[in-house]
Amino acid sequence: MTVDQMSYKTILPGSTIGILGGGQLGRMMTLSGTAMGYRFITLDPTPESPCGQIARQIQADYDDVEAARELAGQADVITYEFENVDAGVAELLSKESHVPQGSELLYTTQHRLREKRAIEAAGVPVAPYREITSLSSLQQAVEELDLPSVLKTATGGYDGKGQVVLRSLDQVEPAYHELAASGRELVLEQFIDFQCEISVIAARSPQGEVKSFPVSENIHVNNILHLSIVPARVSDQVQREARRLAERLVVHLNAVGLLAVELFVTESGQLYVNELAPRPHNSGHYTMEACSTSQFEQHVRAICNLPLGDAELMTPVVMVNVLGQHLEEVVKITGQKDGSVNEFGVIPKLHLYGKEESKVGRKMGHINLLCADVQHGIDWVEQTNIWRQDHL
């Protein structure tokens, strides 16, 4: 059987799904897929990883070829839960086992320049950008794109790491030397004066069935996602266009599984794609209780070539991230009667990731606040002292 033929076969419940990566996304994928009857095995270098606590785990580095082959030998289908998995290992596995997502999209989204060019090739707008190869090329790019602009490493970096916002000319040279010291390629992006940030998660099966989830409005604090608000507080027209662009990208990129598409919305309603992630996404956690099908179940359905589930919203919801500095207080309030739950009419659903070490800024869990109106969920978050410190 060829790889192309394998990509169309259906993997039924009772089969084993292998996951490259053992973080919280793999954990929640496992919890969802286990309910459907699948078994899971993960490859991750961290002992007792979040996913490894509830699935079999091969403890090894992501670039360990023999460990990857061991994973392949025990799994009927293989997926990945974050895009910094070694693309070479993913390519090897795609030749020797069943990896419906392949390695091409992973290769593309691991590099910001390749990603932007792929988005443009799909006819979807991105913020103006320039490849940076030297200090002089950065200085020229600043002249062309003007300030403010954002200098980023082309690879690596997340939650605001690996990037510097340039607001004045005297920042240009220090920023270049700071990021160039990493040895990574650089890209300069024009700063978009956006009204808000939104995201859409689209799913595609090997046979080409496509569905997208409702638009999430995302609020970041210190470059880390704080709130996801659904329905997003943007016009119906913007929501329709965002979902159309996400579905266009998932088709053009021939993606299988989930593709998270992050976008900027300008005052005039113009949309620019900021980043892609070929996996479940933090901004899609709201789907776990608020949609008929969660993003994790949808990903399992897609990679196993099952019919995709209904992706529409059943209730307004606000997702709030629980970081290391919030964890103790969040755990404390779960053991107490919370009068504000009745006051704001919210139903909080707590999800903790089982990470051993709690650090400031580290994602330890999230709460989905089901509500009649998203403002009620926002009010509940704001009236607590748990997240207020982050805004000081």
Short mmCIF file of C-alpha atoms in Angstrom, two decimals:
data_model
loop_
_atom_site.label_atom_id
_atom_site.label_comp_id
_atom_site.label_asym_id
_atom_site.label_seq_id
_atom_site.Cartn_x
_atom_site.Cartn_y
_atom_site.Cartn_z
CA MET A 1 0.00 0.00 0.00
CA THR A 2 1.44 3.40 -0.98
CA VAL A 3 1.55 6.44 1.32
CA ASP A 4 -1.12 8.12 -0.84
CA GLN A 5 -3.42 5.11 -0.44
CA MET A 6 -2.72 4.97 3.30
CA SER A 7 -3.67 8.63 3.69
CA TYR A 8 -7.23 7.75 2.67
CA LYS A 9 -7.71 4.71 4.88
CA THR A 10 -10.02 4.97 7.86
CA ILE A 11 -8.57 4.32 11.32
CA LEU A 12 -11.41 2.98 13.46
CA PRO A 13 -11.81 3.16 17.26
CA GLY A 14 -9.76 0.48 19.00
CA SER A 15 -6.68 1.50 17.00
CA THR A 16 -3.63 3.21 18.51
CA ILE A 17 -2.77 6.86 17.83
CA GLY A 18 0.85 7.92 18.26
CA ILE A 19 1.60 11.51 19.24
CA LEU A 20 4.91 13.29 18.67
CA GLY A 21 4.98 15.54 21.74
CA GLY A 22 3.62 14.95 25.22
CA GLY A 23 2.37 18.37 26.30
CA GLN A 24 -1.08 19.56 27.26
CA LEU A 25 -2.42 19.45 23.70
CA GLY A 26 -1.51 15.78 23.46
CA ARG A 27 -3.05 15.20 26.88
CA MET A 28 -6.39 16.74 25.89
CA MET A 29 -6.31 14.93 22.53
CA THR A 30 -5.79 11.68 24.42
CA LEU A 31 -8.65 12.37 26.84
CA SER A 32 -10.99 13.11 23.94
CA GLY A 33 -9.85 10.22 21.76
CA THR A 34 -9.91 7.72 24.63
CA ALA A 35 -13.61 8.45 25.07
CA MET A 36 -14.02 7.48 21.41
CA GLY A 37 -12.27 4.15 22.02
CA TYR A 38 -8.77 4.90 20.73
CA ARG A 39 -5.54 3.99 22.49
CA PHE A 40 -2.61 6.43 22.65
CA ILE A 41 1.17 6.40 22.89
CA THR A 42 3.33 9.53 23.04
CA LEU A 43 6.99 10.35 22.43
CA ASP A 44 8.36 13.10 24.65
CA PRO A 45 11.68 13.74 26.47
CA THR A 46 10.03 14.89 29.72
CA PRO A 47 9.50 12.20 32.36
CA GLU A 48 5.81 11.87 33.27
CA SER A 49 4.82 14.40 30.61
CA PRO A 50 1.24 15.74 30.74
CA CYS A 51 0.24 13.33 27.98
CA GLY A 52 2.42 10.54 29.36
CA GLN A 53 0.45 10.57 32.61
CA ILE A 54 -2.58 9.16 30.81
CA ALA A 55 -1.00 7.36 27.84
CA ARG A 56 1.96 5.09 27.25
CA GLN A 57 5.11 7.16 26.81
CA ILE A 58 8.38 6.62 24.99
CA GLN A 59 10.81 8.94 26.76
CA ALA A 60 13.24 10.24 24.15
CA ASP A 61 14.29 13.39 22.31
CA TYR A 62 12.20 14.44 19.32
CA ASP A 63 15.09 13.92 16.91
CA ASP A 64 15.74 10.35 18.14
CA VAL A 65 15.15 8.33 14.99
CA GLU A 66 15.09 4.95 16.70
CA ALA A 67 12.55 6.18 19.27
CA ALA A 68 10.43 7.55 16.42
CA ARG A 69 10.56 4.17 14.71
CA GLU A 70 9.52 2.53 17.98
CA LEU A 71 6.53 4.90 18.08
CA ALA A 72 5.67 3.98 14.51
CA GLY A 73 5.82 0.30 15.33
CA GLN A 74 3.23 0.65 18.07
CA ALA A 75 0.83 3.10 16.38
CA ASP A 76 -1.70 2.73 13.57
CA VAL A 77 -1.57 6.46 12.83
CA ILE A 78 0.79 9.23 13.96
CA THR A 79 0.13 12.91 14.62
CA TYR A 80 1.98 15.75 16.34
CA GLU A 81 0.87 18.19 19.01
CA PHE A 82 3.28 21.07 18.46
CA GLU A 83 5.14 22.33 15.41
CA ASN A 84 8.68 22.29 16.81
CA VAL A 85 8.78 18.54 16.38
CA ASP A 86 11.79 17.63 14.22
CA ALA A 87 10.58 17.90 10.61
CA GLY A 88 13.15 15.33 9.49
CA VAL A 89 11.72 12.75 11.88
CA ALA A 90 8.20 13.59 10.69
CA GLU A 91 9.36 13.12 7.08
CA LEU A 92 10.94 9.76 7.94
CA LEU A 93 7.79 8.60 9.68
CA SER A 94 5.63 9.74 6.76
CA LYS A 95 7.61 7.36 4.54
CA GLU A 96 7.65 4.42 6.94
CA SER A 97 4.26 4.71 8.66
CA HIS A 98 0.87 6.40 8.45
CA VAL A 99 1.20 10.16 9.06
CA PRO A 100 -1.81 11.75 7.32
CA GLN A 101 -0.53 15.28 8.06
CA GLY A 102 2.75 14.51 6.29
CA SER A 103 5.80 16.71 6.88
CA GLU A 104 5.42 19.46 4.26
CA LEU A 105 3.06 21.67 6.26
CA LEU A 106 5.15 21.16 9.37
CA TYR A 107 8.22 22.25 7.40
CA THR A 108 6.36 25.32 6.14
CA THR A 109 4.97 26.51 9.46
CA GLN A 110 8.26 26.04 11.30
CA HIS A 111 9.70 28.98 9.35
CA ARG A 112 7.98 32.39 9.24
CA LEU A 113 9.23 33.31 5.76
CA ARG A 114 8.12 30.01 4.24
CA GLU A 115 4.81 30.36 6.06
CA LYS A 116 4.15 33.89 4.81
CA ARG A 117 4.98 32.93 1.24
CA ALA A 118 2.62 29.96 1.44
CA ILE A 119 -0.19 32.17 2.80
CA GLU A 120 0.36 34.68 -0.02
CA ALA A 121 0.34 31.87 -2.57
CA ALA A 122 -3.14 30.95 -1.32
CA GLY A 123 -4.30 34.50 -2.09
CA VAL A 124 -4.70 35.36 1.60
CA PRO A 125 -3.33 38.68 2.92
CA VAL A 126 -0.43 38.93 5.38
CA ALA A 127 1.17 42.05 6.85
CA PRO A 128 3.90 43.51 4.60
CA TYR A 129 7.26 41.95 5.46
CA ARG A 130 10.91 41.75 4.40
CA GLU A 131 13.55 39.05 4.71
CA ILE A 132 16.48 40.34 6.79
CA THR A 133 19.98 39.09 5.98
CA SER A 134 22.13 41.87 7.45
CA LEU A 135 21.99 45.10 9.45
CA SER A 136 21.95 47.11 6.21
CA SER A 137 19.03 45.06 4.87
CA LEU A 138 17.16 45.74 8.11
CA GLN A 139 17.83 49.46 7.83
CA GLN A 140 16.55 49.44 4.24
CA ALA A 141 13.49 47.41 5.25
CA VAL A 142 12.69 49.90 8.02
CA GLU A 143 12.77 52.68 5.43
CA GLU A 144 10.36 50.73 3.21
CA LEU A 145 7.94 49.51 5.90
CA ASP A 146 8.33 52.46 8.30
CA LEU A 147 8.01 52.28 12.08
CA PRO A 148 6.66 50.76 14.18
CA SER A 149 7.67 47.35 12.84
CA VAL A 150 8.36 43.99 14.44
CA LEU A 151 11.66 42.16 14.02
CA LYS A 152 11.32 38.40 14.52
CA THR A 153 13.42 35.28 14.25
CA ALA A 154 12.19 33.16 11.35
CA THR A 155 12.28 30.01 13.47
CA GLY A 156 11.58 29.31 17.13
CA GLY A 157 10.01 31.81 19.48
CA TYR A 158 6.53 31.71 21.02
CA ASP A 159 4.48 33.76 23.49
CA GLY A 160 6.39 36.91 22.44
CA LYS A 161 9.86 35.36 22.56
CA GLY A 162 12.25 35.89 19.65
CA GLN A 163 10.83 39.26 18.61
CA VAL A 164 11.35 42.97 19.22
CA VAL A 165 8.97 45.82 18.42
CA LEU A 166 10.90 48.67 16.79
CA ARG A 167 9.40 52.07 17.56
CA SER A 168 12.40 54.35 16.95
CA LEU A 169 15.48 54.28 14.73
CA ASP A 170 17.85 54.00 17.69
CA GLN A 171 16.35 50.57 18.46
CA VAL A 172 17.18 49.12 15.05
CA GLU A 173 20.85 48.21 15.49
CA PRO A 174 20.59 46.84 19.07
CA ALA A 175 17.56 44.75 18.09
CA TYR A 176 19.38 43.32 15.09
CA HIS A 177 22.41 42.29 17.15
CA GLU A 178 20.17 40.83 19.88
CA LEU A 179 18.21 38.55 17.54
CA ALA A 180 21.00 37.85 15.04
CA ALA A 181 23.07 36.45 17.92
CA SER A 182 20.71 33.45 17.91
CA GLY A 183 22.07 32.46 14.50
CA ARG A 184 18.54 32.27 13.12
CA GLU A 185 17.22 33.97 10.00
CA LEU A 186 15.23 37.16 10.61
CA VAL A 187 12.11 38.77 9.19
CA LEU A 188 10.74 42.30 9.62
CA GLU A 189 6.97 42.72 9.67
CA GLN A 190 5.08 45.98 9.37
CA PHE A 191 3.20 46.67 12.57
CA ILE A 192 -0.54 46.42 11.92
CA ASP A 193 -2.64 48.94 13.84
CA PHE A 194 -5.29 46.38 14.65
CA GLN A 195 -8.62 46.73 16.42
CA CYS A 196 -8.40 43.20 17.79
CA GLU A 197 -6.87 39.77 17.24
CA ILE A 198 -8.98 36.80 16.26
CA SER A 199 -8.41 33.18 15.31
CA VAL A 200 -10.20 30.43 13.46
CA ILE A 201 -9.51 26.71 13.66
CA ALA A 202 -10.31 24.80 10.50
CA ALA A 203 -10.30 21.03 10.05
CA ARG A 204 -9.82 18.95 6.91
CA SER A 205 -9.99 15.19 6.45
CA PRO A 206 -7.85 13.23 3.95
CA GLN A 207 -10.86 12.99 1.65
CA GLY A 208 -11.25 16.77 1.60
CA GLU A 209 -14.14 17.38 4.02
CA VAL A 210 -13.65 20.83 5.61
CA LYS A 211 -15.25 22.46 8.65
CA SER A 212 -14.27 25.55 10.65
CA PHE A 213 -15.02 26.49 14.24
CA PRO A 214 -16.53 29.84 15.27
CA VAL A 215 -14.24 32.87 15.43
CA SER A 216 -12.46 33.50 18.72
CA GLU A 217 -11.50 37.01 19.84
CA ASN A 218 -8.17 36.76 21.63
CA ILE A 219 -6.75 39.09 24.26
CA HIS A 220 -3.08 38.79 25.18
CA VAL A 221 -1.28 40.00 28.31
CA ASN A 222 2.52 40.14 28.25
CA ASN A 223 2.42 38.39 24.85
CA ILE A 224 0.63 35.34 26.31
CA LEU A 225 -2.98 34.50 25.51
CA HIS A 226 -5.18 35.61 28.41
CA LEU A 227 -8.78 35.39 27.14
CA SER A 228 -10.56 33.81 24.20
CA ILE A 229 -14.02 35.30 23.73
CA VAL A 230 -16.63 33.50 21.62
CA PRO A 231 -18.63 34.78 19.83
CA ALA A 232 -15.96 37.30 18.89
CA ARG A 233 -17.04 40.91 19.26
CA VAL A 234 -16.65 41.70 15.56
CA SER A 235 -19.21 42.01 12.78
CA ASP A 236 -20.87 39.00 11.20
CA GLN A 237 -19.18 39.97 7.93
CA VAL A 238 -15.72 39.83 9.52
CA GLN A 239 -16.54 36.48 11.11
CA ARG A 240 -17.71 35.02 7.80
CA GLU A 241 -14.61 36.31 6.00
CA ALA A 242 -12.26 34.98 8.68
CA ARG A 243 -13.77 31.50 8.42
CA ARG A 244 -13.64 31.67 4.62
CA LEU A 245 -9.93 32.54 4.69
CA ALA A 246 -9.18 29.77 7.19
CA GLU A 247 -11.02 27.21 5.08
CA ARG A 248 -9.23 28.47 1.97
CA LEU A 249 -5.87 28.01 3.65
CA VAL A 250 -6.58 24.51 4.97
CA VAL A 251 -7.54 23.46 1.43
CA HIS A 252 -4.70 25.26 -0.38
CA LEU A 253 -2.11 23.85 2.03
CA ASN A 254 -3.60 20.37 1.64
CA ALA A 255 -3.70 20.13 5.43
CA VAL A 256 -5.05 17.13 7.29
CA GLY A 257 -6.23 17.59 10.86
CA LEU A 258 -6.46 21.06 12.35
CA LEU A 259 -5.04 24.35 11.13
CA ALA A 260 -5.22 27.29 13.55
CA VAL A 261 -5.21 30.65 11.77
CA GLU A 262 -4.44 33.78 13.79
CA LEU A 263 -5.54 37.10 12.24
CA PHE A 264 -5.42 40.85 12.88
CA VAL A 265 -8.61 42.90 12.35
CA THR A 266 -8.15 46.57 11.47
CA GLU A 267 -10.63 49.37 12.22
CA SER A 268 -11.89 49.14 8.63
CA GLY A 269 -12.48 45.38 8.96
CA GLN A 270 -9.47 44.34 6.87
CA LEU A 271 -8.01 40.96 7.85
CA TYR A 272 -4.34 39.98 7.86
CA VAL A 273 -3.11 36.51 8.77
CA ASN A 274 -0.47 36.66 11.49
CA GLU A 275 0.48 33.03 12.10
CA LEU A 276 -0.53 29.44 11.40
CA ALA A 277 -0.34 26.37 13.61
CA PRO A 278 -1.04 22.89 12.14
CA ARG A 279 -2.42 21.43 15.38
CA PRO A 280 -4.91 22.07 18.19
CA HIS A 281 -4.48 25.57 19.56
CA ASN A 282 -4.78 27.42 22.86
CA SER A 283 -7.44 29.69 21.38
CA GLY A 284 -9.55 26.63 20.55
CA HIS A 285 -9.83 25.29 24.09
CA TYR A 286 -13.25 26.92 24.39
CA THR A 287 -14.61 24.21 22.07
CA MET A 288 -14.27 21.58 24.80
CA GLU A 289 -17.60 22.51 26.37
CA ALA A 290 -19.03 25.20 24.11
CA CYS A 291 -19.21 23.30 20.79
CA SER A 292 -20.87 20.05 19.78
CA THR A 293 -17.44 18.72 18.84
CA SER A 294 -14.23 19.84 20.55
CA GLN A 295 -11.14 20.76 18.55
CA PHE A 296 -9.43 17.66 19.98
CA GLU A 297 -12.17 15.27 18.89
CA GLN A 298 -12.22 16.98 15.50
CA HIS A 299 -8.47 16.50 15.10
CA VAL A 300 -8.79 12.81 15.94
CA ARG A 301 -11.69 12.48 13.51
CA ALA A 302 -9.72 14.19 10.75
CA ILE A 303 -6.47 12.21 11.05
CA CYS A 304 -8.44 8.96 11.33
CA ASN A 305 -10.54 9.87 8.27
CA LEU A 306 -13.84 9.74 10.16
CA PRO A 307 -16.67 12.11 9.18
CA LEU A 308 -16.01 15.51 10.77
CA GLY A 309 -18.26 16.52 13.66
CA ASP A 310 -20.54 19.53 13.89
CA ALA A 311 -18.42 22.57 14.80
CA GLU A 312 -21.01 25.18 15.67
CA LEU A 313 -21.32 27.01 18.98
CA MET A 314 -23.85 25.80 21.55
CA THR A 315 -23.27 28.55 24.15
CA PRO A 316 -21.29 31.78 24.53
CA VAL A 317 -18.00 31.14 26.30
CA VAL A 318 -14.92 32.89 27.65
CA MET A 319 -11.72 30.88 28.05
CA VAL A 320 -9.16 32.23 30.56
CA ASN A 321 -5.66 30.79 30.77
CA VAL A 322 -4.32 29.64 34.14
CA LEU A 323 -0.60 30.47 34.35
CA GLY A 324 1.86 29.48 37.04
CA GLN A 325 1.19 32.62 39.09
CA HIS A 326 -2.56 31.87 39.09
CA LEU A 327 -2.51 28.17 39.88
CA GLU A 328 -2.57 28.23 43.69
CA GLU A 329 -5.52 30.64 43.87
CA VAL A 330 -7.43 28.84 41.12
CA VAL A 331 -7.09 25.51 42.93
CA LYS A 332 -8.16 27.19 46.18
CA ILE A 333 -11.38 28.65 44.75
CA THR A 334 -12.43 25.29 43.29
CA GLY A 335 -12.86 24.06 46.87
CA GLN A 336 -15.00 27.02 47.92
CA LYS A 337 -18.53 28.07 47.15
CA ASP A 338 -18.25 30.94 44.67
CA GLY A 339 -21.08 33.47 45.00
CA SER A 340 -19.90 35.30 41.89
CA VAL A 341 -20.80 32.27 39.79
CA ASN A 342 -24.45 32.91 40.56
CA GLU A 343 -23.98 36.68 40.39
CA PHE A 344 -22.69 36.54 36.80
CA GLY A 345 -24.54 33.41 35.74
CA VAL A 346 -21.41 31.59 34.56
CA ILE A 347 -20.57 27.89 34.64
CA PRO A 348 -16.80 27.46 35.11
CA LYS A 349 -15.12 24.34 33.72
CA LEU A 350 -11.55 23.85 34.98
CA HIS A 351 -8.88 21.97 33.04
CA LEU A 352 -5.42 21.45 34.56
CA TYR A 353 -2.55 20.02 32.55
CA GLY A 354 -0.63 17.98 35.14
CA LYS A 355 2.64 19.85 34.73
CA GLU A 356 5.02 19.10 37.56
CA GLU A 357 6.65 22.51 37.90
CA SER A 358 4.63 25.72 38.13
CA LYS A 359 6.42 28.80 36.78
CA VAL A 360 5.34 32.41 36.25
CA GLY A 361 4.05 32.71 32.69
CA ARG A 362 3.82 28.95 32.17
CA LYS A 363 0.47 27.60 30.97
CA MET A 364 -0.78 25.27 33.70
CA GLY A 365 -4.44 25.01 32.71
CA HIS A 366 -7.49 26.96 31.62
CA ILE A 367 -11.08 27.64 32.64
CA ASN A 368 -13.96 27.67 30.18
CA LEU A 369 -16.68 30.01 31.44
CA LEU A 370 -20.01 29.08 29.86
CA CYS A 371 -22.38 32.04 29.99
CA ALA A 372 -25.47 33.65 28.51
CA ASP A 373 -23.41 36.67 27.40
CA VAL A 374 -19.64 36.88 26.98
CA GLN A 375 -19.54 40.04 29.09
CA HIS A 376 -20.65 37.96 32.07
CA GLY A 377 -17.62 35.71 31.64
CA ILE A 378 -15.30 38.71 31.26
CA ASP A 379 -16.82 40.28 34.39
CA TRP A 380 -16.22 37.09 36.38
CA VAL A 381 -12.53 37.09 35.39
CA GLU A 382 -12.11 40.79 36.14
CA GLN A 383 -13.78 40.73 39.56
CA THR A 384 -11.34 38.14 40.93
CA ASN A 385 -7.89 39.06 42.25
CA ILE A 386 -6.37 36.09 40.46
CA TRP A 387 -5.65 37.70 37.08
CA ARG A 388 -5.67 41.35 38.11
CA GLN A 389 -1.97 41.31 39.06
CA ASP A 390 -1.00 40.61 35.44
CA HIS A 391 -2.43 43.96 34.36
CA LEU A 392 -0.49 46.03 36.90
#
